[in-house]
CSV table of C-alpha atoms and ligand atoms in Angstrom, one decimal:
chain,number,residue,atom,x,y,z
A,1,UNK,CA,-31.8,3.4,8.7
A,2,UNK,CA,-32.2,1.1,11.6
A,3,UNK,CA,-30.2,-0.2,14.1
A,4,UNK,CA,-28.6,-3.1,12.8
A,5,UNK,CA,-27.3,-6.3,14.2
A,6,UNK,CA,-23.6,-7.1,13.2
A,7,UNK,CA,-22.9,-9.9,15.6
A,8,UNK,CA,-23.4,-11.1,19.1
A,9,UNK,CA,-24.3,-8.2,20.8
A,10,UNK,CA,-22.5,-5.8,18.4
A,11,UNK,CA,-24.8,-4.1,16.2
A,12,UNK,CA,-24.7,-0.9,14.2
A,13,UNK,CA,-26.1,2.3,15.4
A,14,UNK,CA,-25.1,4.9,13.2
A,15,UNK,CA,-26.3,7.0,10.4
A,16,UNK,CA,-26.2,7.3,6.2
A,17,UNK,CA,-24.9,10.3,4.6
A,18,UNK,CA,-26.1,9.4,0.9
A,19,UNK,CA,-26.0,12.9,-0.9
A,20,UNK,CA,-22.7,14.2,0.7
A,21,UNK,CA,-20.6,15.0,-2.0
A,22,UNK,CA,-17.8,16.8,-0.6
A,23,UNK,CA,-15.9,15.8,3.3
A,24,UNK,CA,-14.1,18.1,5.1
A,25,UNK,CA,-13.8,21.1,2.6
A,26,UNK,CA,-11.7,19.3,0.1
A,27,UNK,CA,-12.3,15.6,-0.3
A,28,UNK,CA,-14.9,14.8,-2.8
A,29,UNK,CA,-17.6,11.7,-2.0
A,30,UNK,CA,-19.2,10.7,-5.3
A,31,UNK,CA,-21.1,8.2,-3.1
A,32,UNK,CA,-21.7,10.1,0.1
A,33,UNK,CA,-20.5,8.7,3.3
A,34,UNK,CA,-21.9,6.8,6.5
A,35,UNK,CA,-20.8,7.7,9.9
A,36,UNK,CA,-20.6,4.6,11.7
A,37,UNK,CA,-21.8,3.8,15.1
A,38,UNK,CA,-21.4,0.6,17.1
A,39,UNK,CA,-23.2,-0.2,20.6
A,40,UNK,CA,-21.9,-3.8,22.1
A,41,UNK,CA,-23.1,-5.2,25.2
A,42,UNK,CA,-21.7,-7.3,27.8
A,43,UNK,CA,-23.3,-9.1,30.9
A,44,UNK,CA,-22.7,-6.2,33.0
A,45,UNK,CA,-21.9,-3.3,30.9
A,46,UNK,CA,-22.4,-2.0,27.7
A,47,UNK,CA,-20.5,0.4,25.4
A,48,UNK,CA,-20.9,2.7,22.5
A,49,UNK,CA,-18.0,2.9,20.2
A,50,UNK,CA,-18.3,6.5,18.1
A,51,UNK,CA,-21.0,9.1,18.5
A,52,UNK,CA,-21.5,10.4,14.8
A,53,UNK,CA,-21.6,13.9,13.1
A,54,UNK,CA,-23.1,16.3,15.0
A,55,UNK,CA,-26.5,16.5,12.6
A,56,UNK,CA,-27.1,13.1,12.5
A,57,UNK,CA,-27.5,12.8,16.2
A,58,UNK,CA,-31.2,12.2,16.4
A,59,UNK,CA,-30.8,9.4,14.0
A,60,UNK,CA,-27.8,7.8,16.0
A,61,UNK,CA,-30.1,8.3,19.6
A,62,UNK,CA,-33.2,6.4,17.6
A,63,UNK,CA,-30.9,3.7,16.4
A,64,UNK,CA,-29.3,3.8,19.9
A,65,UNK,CA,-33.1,3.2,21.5
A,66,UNK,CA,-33.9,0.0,19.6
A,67,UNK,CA,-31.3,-1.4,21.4
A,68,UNK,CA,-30.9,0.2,25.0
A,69,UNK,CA,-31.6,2.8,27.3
A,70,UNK,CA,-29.2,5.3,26.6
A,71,UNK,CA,-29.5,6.6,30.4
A,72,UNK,CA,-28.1,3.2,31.3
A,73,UNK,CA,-25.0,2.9,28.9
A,74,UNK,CA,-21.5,2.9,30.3
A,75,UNK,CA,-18.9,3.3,27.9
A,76,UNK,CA,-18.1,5.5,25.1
A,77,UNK,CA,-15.0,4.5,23.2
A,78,UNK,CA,-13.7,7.0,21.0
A,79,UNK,CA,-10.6,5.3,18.7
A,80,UNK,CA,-10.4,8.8,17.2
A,81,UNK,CA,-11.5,11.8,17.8
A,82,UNK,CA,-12.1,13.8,14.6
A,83,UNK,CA,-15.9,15.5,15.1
A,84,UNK,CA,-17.3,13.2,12.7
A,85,UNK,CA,-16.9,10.7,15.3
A,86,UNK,CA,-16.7,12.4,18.4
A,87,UNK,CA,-19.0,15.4,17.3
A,88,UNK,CA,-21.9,14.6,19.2
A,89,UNK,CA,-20.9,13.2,22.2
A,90,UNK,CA,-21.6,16.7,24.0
A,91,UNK,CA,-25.5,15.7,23.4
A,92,UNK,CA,-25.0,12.2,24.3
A,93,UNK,CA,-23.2,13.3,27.2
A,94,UNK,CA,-26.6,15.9,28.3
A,95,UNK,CA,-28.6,12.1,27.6
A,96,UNK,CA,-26.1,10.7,30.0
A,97,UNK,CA,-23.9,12.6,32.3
A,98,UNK,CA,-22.5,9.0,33.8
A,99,UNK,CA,-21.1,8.3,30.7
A,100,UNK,CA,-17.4,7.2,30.6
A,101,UNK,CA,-15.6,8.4,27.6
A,102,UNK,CA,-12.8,5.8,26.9
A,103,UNK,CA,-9.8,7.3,24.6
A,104,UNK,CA,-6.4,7.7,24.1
A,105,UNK,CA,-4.1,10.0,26.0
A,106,UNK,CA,-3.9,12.2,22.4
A,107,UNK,CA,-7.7,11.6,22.1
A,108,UNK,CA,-8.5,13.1,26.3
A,109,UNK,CA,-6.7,16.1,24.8
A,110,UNK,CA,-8.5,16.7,22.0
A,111,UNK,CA,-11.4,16.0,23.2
A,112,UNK,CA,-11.5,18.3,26.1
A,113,UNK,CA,-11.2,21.3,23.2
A,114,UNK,CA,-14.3,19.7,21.2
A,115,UNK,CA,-16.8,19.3,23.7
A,116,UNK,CA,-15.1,22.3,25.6
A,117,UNK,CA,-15.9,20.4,28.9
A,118,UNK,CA,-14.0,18.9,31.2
A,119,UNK,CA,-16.8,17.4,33.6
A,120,UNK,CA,-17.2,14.1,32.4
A,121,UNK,CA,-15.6,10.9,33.3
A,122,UNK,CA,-12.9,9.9,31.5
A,123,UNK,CA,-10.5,6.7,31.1
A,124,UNK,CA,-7.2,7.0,29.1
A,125,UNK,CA,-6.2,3.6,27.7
A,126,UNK,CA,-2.8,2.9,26.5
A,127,UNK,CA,-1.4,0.0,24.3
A,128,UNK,CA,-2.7,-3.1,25.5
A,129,UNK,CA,-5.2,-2.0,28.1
A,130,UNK,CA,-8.4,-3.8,28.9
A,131,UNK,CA,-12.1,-3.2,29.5
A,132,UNK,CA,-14.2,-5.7,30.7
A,133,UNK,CA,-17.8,-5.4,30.3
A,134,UNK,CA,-18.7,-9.1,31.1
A,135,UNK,CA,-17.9,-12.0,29.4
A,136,UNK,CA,-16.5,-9.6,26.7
A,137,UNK,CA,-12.9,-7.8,27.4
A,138,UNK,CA,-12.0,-5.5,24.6
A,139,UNK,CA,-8.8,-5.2,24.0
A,140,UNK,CA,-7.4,-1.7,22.8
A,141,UNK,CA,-4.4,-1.2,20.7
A,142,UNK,CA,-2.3,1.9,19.5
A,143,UNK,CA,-2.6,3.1,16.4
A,144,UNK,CA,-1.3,6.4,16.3
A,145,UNK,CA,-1.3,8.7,12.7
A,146,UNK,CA,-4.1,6.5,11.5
A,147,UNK,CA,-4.9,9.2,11.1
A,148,UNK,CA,-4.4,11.6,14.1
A,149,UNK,CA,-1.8,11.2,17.2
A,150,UNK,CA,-5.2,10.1,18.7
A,151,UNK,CA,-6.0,6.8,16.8
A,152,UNK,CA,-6.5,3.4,18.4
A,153,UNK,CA,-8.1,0.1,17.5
A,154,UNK,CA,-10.8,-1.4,19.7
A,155,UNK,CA,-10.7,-5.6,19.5
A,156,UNK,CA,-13.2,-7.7,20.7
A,157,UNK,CA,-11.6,-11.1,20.6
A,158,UNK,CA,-14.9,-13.2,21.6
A,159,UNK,CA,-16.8,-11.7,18.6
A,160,UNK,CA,-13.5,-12.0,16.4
A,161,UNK,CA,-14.2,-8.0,15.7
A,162,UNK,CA,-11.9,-5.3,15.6
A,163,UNK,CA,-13.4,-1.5,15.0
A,164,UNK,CA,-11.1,0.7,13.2
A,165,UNK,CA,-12.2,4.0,12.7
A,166,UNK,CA,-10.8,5.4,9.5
A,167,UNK,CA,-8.3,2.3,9.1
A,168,UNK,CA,-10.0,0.2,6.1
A,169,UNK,CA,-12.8,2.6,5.6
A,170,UNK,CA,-14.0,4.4,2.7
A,171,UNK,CA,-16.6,7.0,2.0
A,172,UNK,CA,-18.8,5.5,0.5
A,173,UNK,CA,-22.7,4.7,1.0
A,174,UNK,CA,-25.5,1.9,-0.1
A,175,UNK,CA,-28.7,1.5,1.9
A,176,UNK,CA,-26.6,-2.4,3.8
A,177,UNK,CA,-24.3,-2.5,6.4
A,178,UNK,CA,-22.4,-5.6,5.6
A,179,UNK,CA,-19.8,-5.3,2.4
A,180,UNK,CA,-21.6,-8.6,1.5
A,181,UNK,CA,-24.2,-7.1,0.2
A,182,UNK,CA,-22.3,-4.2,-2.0
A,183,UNK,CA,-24.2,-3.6,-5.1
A,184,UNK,CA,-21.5,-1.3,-7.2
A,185,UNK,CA,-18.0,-3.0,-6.4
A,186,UNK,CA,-16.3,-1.2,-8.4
A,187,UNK,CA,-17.4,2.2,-7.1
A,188,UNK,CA,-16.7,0.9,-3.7
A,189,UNK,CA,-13.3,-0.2,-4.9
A,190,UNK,CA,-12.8,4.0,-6.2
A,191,UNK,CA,-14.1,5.4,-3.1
A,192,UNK,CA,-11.8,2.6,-1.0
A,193,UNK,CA,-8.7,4.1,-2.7
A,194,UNK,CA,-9.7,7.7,-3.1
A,195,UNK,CA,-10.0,7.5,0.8
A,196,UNK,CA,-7.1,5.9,1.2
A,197,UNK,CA,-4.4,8.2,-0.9
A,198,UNK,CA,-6.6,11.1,0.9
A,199,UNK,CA,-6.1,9.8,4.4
A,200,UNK,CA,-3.5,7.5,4.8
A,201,UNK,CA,-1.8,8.1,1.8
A,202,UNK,CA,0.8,10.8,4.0
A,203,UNK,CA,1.2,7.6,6.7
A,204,UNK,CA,2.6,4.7,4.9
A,205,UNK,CA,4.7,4.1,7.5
A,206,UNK,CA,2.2,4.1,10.5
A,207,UNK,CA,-0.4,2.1,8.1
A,208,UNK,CA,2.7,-1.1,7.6
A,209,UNK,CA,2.4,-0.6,11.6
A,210,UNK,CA,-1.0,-0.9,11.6
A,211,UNK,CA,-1.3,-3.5,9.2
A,212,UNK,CA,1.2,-5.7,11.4
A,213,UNK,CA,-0.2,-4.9,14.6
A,214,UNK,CA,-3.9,-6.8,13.0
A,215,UNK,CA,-2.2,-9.3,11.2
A,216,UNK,CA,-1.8,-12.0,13.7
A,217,UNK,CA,-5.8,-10.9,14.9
A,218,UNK,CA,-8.3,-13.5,14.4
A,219,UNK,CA,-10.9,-11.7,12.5
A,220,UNK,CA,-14.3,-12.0,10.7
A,221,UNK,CA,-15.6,-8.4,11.0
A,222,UNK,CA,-13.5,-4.7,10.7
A,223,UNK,CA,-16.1,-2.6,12.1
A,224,UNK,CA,-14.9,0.8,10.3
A,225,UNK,CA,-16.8,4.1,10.9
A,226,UNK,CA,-17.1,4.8,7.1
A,227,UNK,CA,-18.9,2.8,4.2
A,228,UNK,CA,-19.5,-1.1,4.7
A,229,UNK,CA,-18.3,-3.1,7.7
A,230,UNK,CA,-15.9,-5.8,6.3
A,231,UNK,CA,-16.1,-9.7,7.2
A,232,UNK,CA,-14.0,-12.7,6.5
A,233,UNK,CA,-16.5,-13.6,3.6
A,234,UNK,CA,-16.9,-9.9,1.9
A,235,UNK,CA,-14.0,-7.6,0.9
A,236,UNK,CA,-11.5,-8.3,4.1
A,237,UNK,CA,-8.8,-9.8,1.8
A,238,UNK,CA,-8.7,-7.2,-0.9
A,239,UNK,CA,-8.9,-4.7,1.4
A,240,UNK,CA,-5.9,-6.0,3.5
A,241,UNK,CA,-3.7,-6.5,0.4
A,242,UNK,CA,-4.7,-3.2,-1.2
A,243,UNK,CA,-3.1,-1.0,2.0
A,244,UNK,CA,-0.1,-3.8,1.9
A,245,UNK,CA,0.4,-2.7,-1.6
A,246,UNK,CA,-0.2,1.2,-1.1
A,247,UNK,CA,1.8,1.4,1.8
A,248,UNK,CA,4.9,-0.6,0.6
A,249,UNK,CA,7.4,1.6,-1.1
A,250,UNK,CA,6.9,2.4,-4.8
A,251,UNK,CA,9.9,1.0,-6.8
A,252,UNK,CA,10.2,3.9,-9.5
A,253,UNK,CA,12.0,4.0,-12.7
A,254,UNK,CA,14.2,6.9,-12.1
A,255,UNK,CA,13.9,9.9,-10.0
A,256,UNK,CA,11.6,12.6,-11.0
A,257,UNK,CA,11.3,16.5,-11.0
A,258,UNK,CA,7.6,17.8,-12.6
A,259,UNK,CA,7.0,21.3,-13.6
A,260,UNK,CA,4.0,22.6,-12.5
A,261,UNK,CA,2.7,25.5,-14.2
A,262,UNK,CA,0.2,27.3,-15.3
A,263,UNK,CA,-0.1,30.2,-18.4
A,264,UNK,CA,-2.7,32.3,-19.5
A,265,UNK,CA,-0.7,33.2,-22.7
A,266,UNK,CA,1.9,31.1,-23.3
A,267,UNK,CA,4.8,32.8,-21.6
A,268,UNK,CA,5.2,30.9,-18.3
A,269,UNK,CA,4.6,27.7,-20.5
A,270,UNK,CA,7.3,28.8,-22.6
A,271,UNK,CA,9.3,29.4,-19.5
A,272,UNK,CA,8.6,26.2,-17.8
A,273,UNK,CA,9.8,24.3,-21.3
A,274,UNK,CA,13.2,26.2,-21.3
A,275,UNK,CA,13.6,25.4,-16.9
A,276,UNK,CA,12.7,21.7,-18.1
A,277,UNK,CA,15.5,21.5,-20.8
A,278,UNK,CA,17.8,23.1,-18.1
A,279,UNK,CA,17.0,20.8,-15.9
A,280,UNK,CA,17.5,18.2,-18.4
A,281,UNK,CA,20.8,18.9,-19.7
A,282,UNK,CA,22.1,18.7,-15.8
A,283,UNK,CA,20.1,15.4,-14.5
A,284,UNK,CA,19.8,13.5,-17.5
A,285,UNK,CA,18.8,10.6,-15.8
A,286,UNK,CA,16.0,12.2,-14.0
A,287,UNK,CA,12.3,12.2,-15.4
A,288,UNK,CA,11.5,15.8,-16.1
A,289,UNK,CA,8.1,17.0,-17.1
A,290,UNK,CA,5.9,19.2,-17.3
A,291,UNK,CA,2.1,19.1,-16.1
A,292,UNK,CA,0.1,22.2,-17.2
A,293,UNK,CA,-2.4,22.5,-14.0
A,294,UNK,CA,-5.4,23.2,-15.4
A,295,UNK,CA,-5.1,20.0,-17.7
A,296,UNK,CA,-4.8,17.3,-15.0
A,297,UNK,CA,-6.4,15.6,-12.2
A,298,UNK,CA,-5.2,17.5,-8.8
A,299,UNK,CA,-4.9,13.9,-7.4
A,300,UNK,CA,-2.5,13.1,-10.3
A,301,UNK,CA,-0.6,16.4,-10.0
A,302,UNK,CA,-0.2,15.8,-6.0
A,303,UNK,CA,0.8,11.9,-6.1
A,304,UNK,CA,4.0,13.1,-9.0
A,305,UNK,CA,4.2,16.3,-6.6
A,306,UNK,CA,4.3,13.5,-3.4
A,307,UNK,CA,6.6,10.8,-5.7
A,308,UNK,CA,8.9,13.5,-6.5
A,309,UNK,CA,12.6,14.4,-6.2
A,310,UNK,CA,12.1,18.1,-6.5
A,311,UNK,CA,9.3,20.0,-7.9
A,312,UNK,CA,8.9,23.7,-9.7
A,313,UNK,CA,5.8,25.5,-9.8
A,314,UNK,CA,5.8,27.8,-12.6
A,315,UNK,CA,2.7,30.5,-12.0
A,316,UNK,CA,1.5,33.9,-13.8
A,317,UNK,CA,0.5,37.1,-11.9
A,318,UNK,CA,-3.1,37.5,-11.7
A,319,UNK,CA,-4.9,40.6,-9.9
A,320,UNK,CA,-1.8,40.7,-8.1
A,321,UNK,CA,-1.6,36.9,-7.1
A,322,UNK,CA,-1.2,33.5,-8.6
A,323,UNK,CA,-4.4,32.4,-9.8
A,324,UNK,CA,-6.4,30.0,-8.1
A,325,UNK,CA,-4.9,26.5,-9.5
A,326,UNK,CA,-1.7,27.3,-8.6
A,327,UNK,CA,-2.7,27.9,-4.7
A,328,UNK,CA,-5.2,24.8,-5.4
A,329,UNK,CA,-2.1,22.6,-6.0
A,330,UNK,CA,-0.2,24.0,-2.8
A,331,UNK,CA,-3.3,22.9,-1.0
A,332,UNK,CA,-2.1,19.5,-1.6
A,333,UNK,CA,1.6,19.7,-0.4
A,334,UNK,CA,2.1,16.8,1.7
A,335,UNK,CA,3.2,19.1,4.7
A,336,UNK,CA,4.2,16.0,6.6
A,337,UNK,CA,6.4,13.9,4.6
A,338,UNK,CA,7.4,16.6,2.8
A,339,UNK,CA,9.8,19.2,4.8
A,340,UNK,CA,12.7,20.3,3.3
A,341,UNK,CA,11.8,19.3,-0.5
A,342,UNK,CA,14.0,20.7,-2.4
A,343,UNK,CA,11.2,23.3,-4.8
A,344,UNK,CA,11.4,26.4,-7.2
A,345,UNK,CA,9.6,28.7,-8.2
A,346,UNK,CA,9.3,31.1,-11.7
A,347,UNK,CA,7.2,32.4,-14.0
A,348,UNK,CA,6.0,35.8,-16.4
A,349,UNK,CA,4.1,38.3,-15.0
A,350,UNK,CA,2.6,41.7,-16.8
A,351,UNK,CA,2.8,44.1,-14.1
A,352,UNK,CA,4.6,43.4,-10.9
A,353,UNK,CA,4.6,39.9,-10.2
A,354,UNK,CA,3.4,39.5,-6.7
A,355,UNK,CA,2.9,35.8,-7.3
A,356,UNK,CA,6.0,34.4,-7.4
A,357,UNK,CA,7.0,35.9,-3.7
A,358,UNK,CA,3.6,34.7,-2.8
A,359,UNK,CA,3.7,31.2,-3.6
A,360,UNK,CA,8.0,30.9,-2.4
A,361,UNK,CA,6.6,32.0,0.6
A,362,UNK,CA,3.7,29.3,1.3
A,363,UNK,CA,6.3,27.0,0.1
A,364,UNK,CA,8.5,28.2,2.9
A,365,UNK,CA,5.9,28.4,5.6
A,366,UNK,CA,5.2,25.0,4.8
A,367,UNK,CA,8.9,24.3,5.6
A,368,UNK,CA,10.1,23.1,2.0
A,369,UNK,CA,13.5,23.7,0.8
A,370,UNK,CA,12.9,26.6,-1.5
A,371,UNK,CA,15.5,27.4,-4.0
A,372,UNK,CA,16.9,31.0,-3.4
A,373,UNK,CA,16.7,32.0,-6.6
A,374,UNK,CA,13.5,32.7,-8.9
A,375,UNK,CA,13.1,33.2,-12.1
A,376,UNK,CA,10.8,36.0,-13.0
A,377,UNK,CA,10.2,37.3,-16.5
A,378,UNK,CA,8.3,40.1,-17.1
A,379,UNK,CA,5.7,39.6,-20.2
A,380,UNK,CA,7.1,37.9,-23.4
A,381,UNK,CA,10.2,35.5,-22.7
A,382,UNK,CA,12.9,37.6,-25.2
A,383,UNK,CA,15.5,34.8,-26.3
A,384,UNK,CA,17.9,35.9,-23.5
A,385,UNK,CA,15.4,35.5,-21.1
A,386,UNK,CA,14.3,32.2,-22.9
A,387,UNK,CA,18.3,31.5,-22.0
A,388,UNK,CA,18.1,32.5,-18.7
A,389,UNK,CA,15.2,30.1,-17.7
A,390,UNK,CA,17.1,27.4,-19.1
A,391,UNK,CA,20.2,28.3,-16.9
A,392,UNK,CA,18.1,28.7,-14.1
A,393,UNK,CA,16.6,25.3,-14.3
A,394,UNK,CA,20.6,24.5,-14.6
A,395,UNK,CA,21.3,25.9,-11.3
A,396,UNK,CA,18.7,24.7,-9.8
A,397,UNK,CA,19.4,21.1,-10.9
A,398,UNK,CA,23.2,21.2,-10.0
A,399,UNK,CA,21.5,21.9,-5.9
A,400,UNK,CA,20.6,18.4,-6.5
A,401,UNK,CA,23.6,16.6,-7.6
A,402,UNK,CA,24.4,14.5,-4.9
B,501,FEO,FE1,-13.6,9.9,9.9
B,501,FEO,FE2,-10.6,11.1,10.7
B,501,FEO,O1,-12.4,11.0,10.7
C-alpha cells in the first residue's frame, strides 16, 4: 500500500501484514496486523516516527520515497522499541547514517542491543521534552509499561495528533488507514480487546496513567502503530472508554480460587473434585471451581487464573512430564502482577510423577507463593486418598484465612 496522507504533513508510511495469523509466538491475529509508520515534516526538519518489521522494510523505504528523500530525513522517533517497531532501523540507518534516533532513556538501552551499534546519533528525551522541526514542536510524554520501561507518547499539538505505539492499537488489518473507513466493526472491536487483555491487560495501573496523561490533550487523530489510525469522528470515543473500563478495577462477587486440571482418566479429575470440596468446607464464601484445561479458552482460564485469590493446578504425569496444556496454562501466568500468589499443586500419576515437582517448580521460578505441600496420588484415588485430597485442599485453604 502507498504512502498515505493522514494530516498536514503527517502521513502514513508503513506496511500491511494481512495473512499474519500468529504475533510474537503466542498471540493469535485472526485479522493480521499492520505495522505502522509515520513520516511528518516541518519547515526545517522532518521526522520518521517507527521503522517497521524487519521484512517489510522495502515496503516502508518505497512508502518513505513518495514522500522524501530518505538521505535528507532527520529524526527517527522511536516511542517503543520492540523490533516490530524498531526492527529495521539498522537498514534505515545504512540509507542514512545522519539519522538521529530520538527515544527514551529505557529505549537508548534497548536499542543499542537491537541494532548492536552504538555509532549513530542519539537524543534521549524525558517527560516533557521538545523537538522542534519548524513550525511543528512535538511534544513527548512518558509512558512507561505501555508496554515496555521504554514507552513514550509523541504529540504534535498543531496537527491535534498524538502517536501511541501499542497504546489504543490492535492487530488487526483492512486494505484503509483511517478507522473511518472500517468495514468489519465488530471484528475490529475482537481484535481491539484481544490486544488489549494481551498487552496491557498485566498494566492496568500504567494504562489509568496513560489514559490521564492524554485526557486533557486536544485530539482528532491517535496515530497507533497497529490496525486503523483513530480520529475524533471514527472509533476515538469507544476506544477511550473501553481501556477506562478495562483498566478500572473489577468489582467481583466474592473471592475466587479455580482448579485447574487436567486427566487423562479420570483420577486427577477426581482429585481436583475432592481438593475443591476441601477447599469448600474451609472458605465457604469463596467461589471455587474447577476448569478442566482442555475444555476452555486459555484466555478464559488465564483472566480467572489473573482474577483469582489462589489458584491449584491439578496435572497427570505424562512421558515423565505434565502434558502440554498444563505448561500451556503456565505460559500465561501473569509473572508481573502476580508474585507471591498463593498456588498448589496435585495430581495422579502411574509411574513416578515427575510432573508435579516440575510444574511447583516453574511456579516457584516464577516467584509465586507455592504451597509446601502437594498432593500426589499414585493411579486410582482409593477412598483414603479420595480423603486425603480433600484435607489437603483443607490445609491449603486455612493458608488463606486472613
Ligand atoms: Fe508493537 Fe510492543 O510492539
Amino acid at each position: 500500500m502507498s504512502a498515505f496522507k493522514i494530516t498536514e504533513n503527517t502521513w502514513w508510511v508503513g506496511a500491511l501484514n494481512p495473512n499474519l495469523r500468529v504475533f510474537d509466538i503466542v498471540m493469535s491475529t485472526d485479522y493480521g496486523t499492520t505495522y505502522n509508520a509515520y513520516l511528518i515534516k516541518g519547515k526545517d526538519k522532518t521526522a520518521l516516527i517507527e521503522t517497521v518489521h524487519d521484512k517489510y522494510f522495502d515496503v516502508y523505504l518505497d512508502n518513505i520515497a513518495e514522500i522524501a528523500d530518505v538521505s535528507k530525513i532527520d529524526y527517527i522517533i522511536l516511542n517503543h522499541t520492540e523490533p516490530d517497531h524498531s526492527g529495521s532501523l539498522y537498514r534505515l540507518l545504512e540509507k542514512n547514517p545522519n539519522l538521529t534516533a530520538v527515544v527514551s532513556q529505557a529505549g537508548a538501552i534497548y536499542l543499542k542491543n537491537i541494532t548492536n551499534r552504538t555509532d549513530y546519533n542519539t537524543m534521549v528525551v524525558k517527560d516533557g521534552d521538545k523537538l522542534d522541526l519548524g513550525g511543528r514542536e512535538l511534544t513527548f510524554i512518558n509512558a512507561p509499561f505501555l508496554h515496555w520501561p521504554d514507552s513514550m507518547f509523541t504529540y504534535d499539538p498543531a496537527n491535534k495528533t498524538i502517536f501511541t505505539c501499542d497504546f489504543f492499537g490492535a492487530h488487526y488489518c483492512e486494505p484503509y488507514i483511517m478507522d473511518t473507513k472500517i468495514k468489519f466493526d465488530t471484528a475490529y472491536k475482537r481484535a481491539f480487546k484481544g490486544y488489549y487483555d494481551a498487552i496491557f491487560g498485566p498494566f492496568p495501573r500504567y494504562v489509568a496513567e496513560g489514559l490521564k496523561k492524554t485526557e486533557s490533550l486536544d485530539l482528532d487523530y491517535i496515530c497507533v502503530s497497529h490496525g486503523p489510525v483513530i480520529t475524533k469522528d471514527g472509533v476515538y470515543k469507544f476506544v477511550r472508554d473501553c481501556y477506562e473500563q478495562w483498566c478500572s478495577p473489577q468489582q467481583r462477587e466474592k473471592p475466587t480460587i479455580p482448579i485447574f486440571y487436567t486427566s487423562a482418566y479420570g483420577n486427577t479429575h477426581a482429585l481436583a473434585n475432592e481438593v475443591m470440596n476441601g477447599i469448600k468446607s474451609r472458605l465457604p464464601e469463596y467461589g471455587v471451581h474447577t476448569f478442566d484445561i482442555i475444555e476452555h479458552p486459555m484466555a478464559e482460564l488465564a483472566n480467572a487464573m489473573a482474577q483469582s485469590e489462589a489458584f491449584l493446578i491439578g496435572t497427570p504425569t505424562i512421558n515423565k512430564d505434565a502434558p502440554p496444556p498444563v505448561w500451556s496454562l503456565l505460559g500465561h501466568v501473569d509473572a508481573i502482577n502476580m508474585q507471591k500468589h498463593p498456588c498448589a499443586v496435585f495430581g495422579s500419576y502411574g509411574w513416578s510423577g515427575e510432573a508435579i515437582p516440575a510444574v511447583t517448580e516453574r511456579l516457584k521460578t516464577l516467584k509465586l507463593a507455592v504451597f509446601e505441600e502437594n498432593c500426589k496420588i499414585c493411579f486410582v484415588p482409593s477412598e483414603n486418598e479420595l480423603k486425603s485430597a480433600y484435607e489437603f485442599g483443607q490445609r491449603f485453604a486455612d493458608t488463606l484465612k486472613k
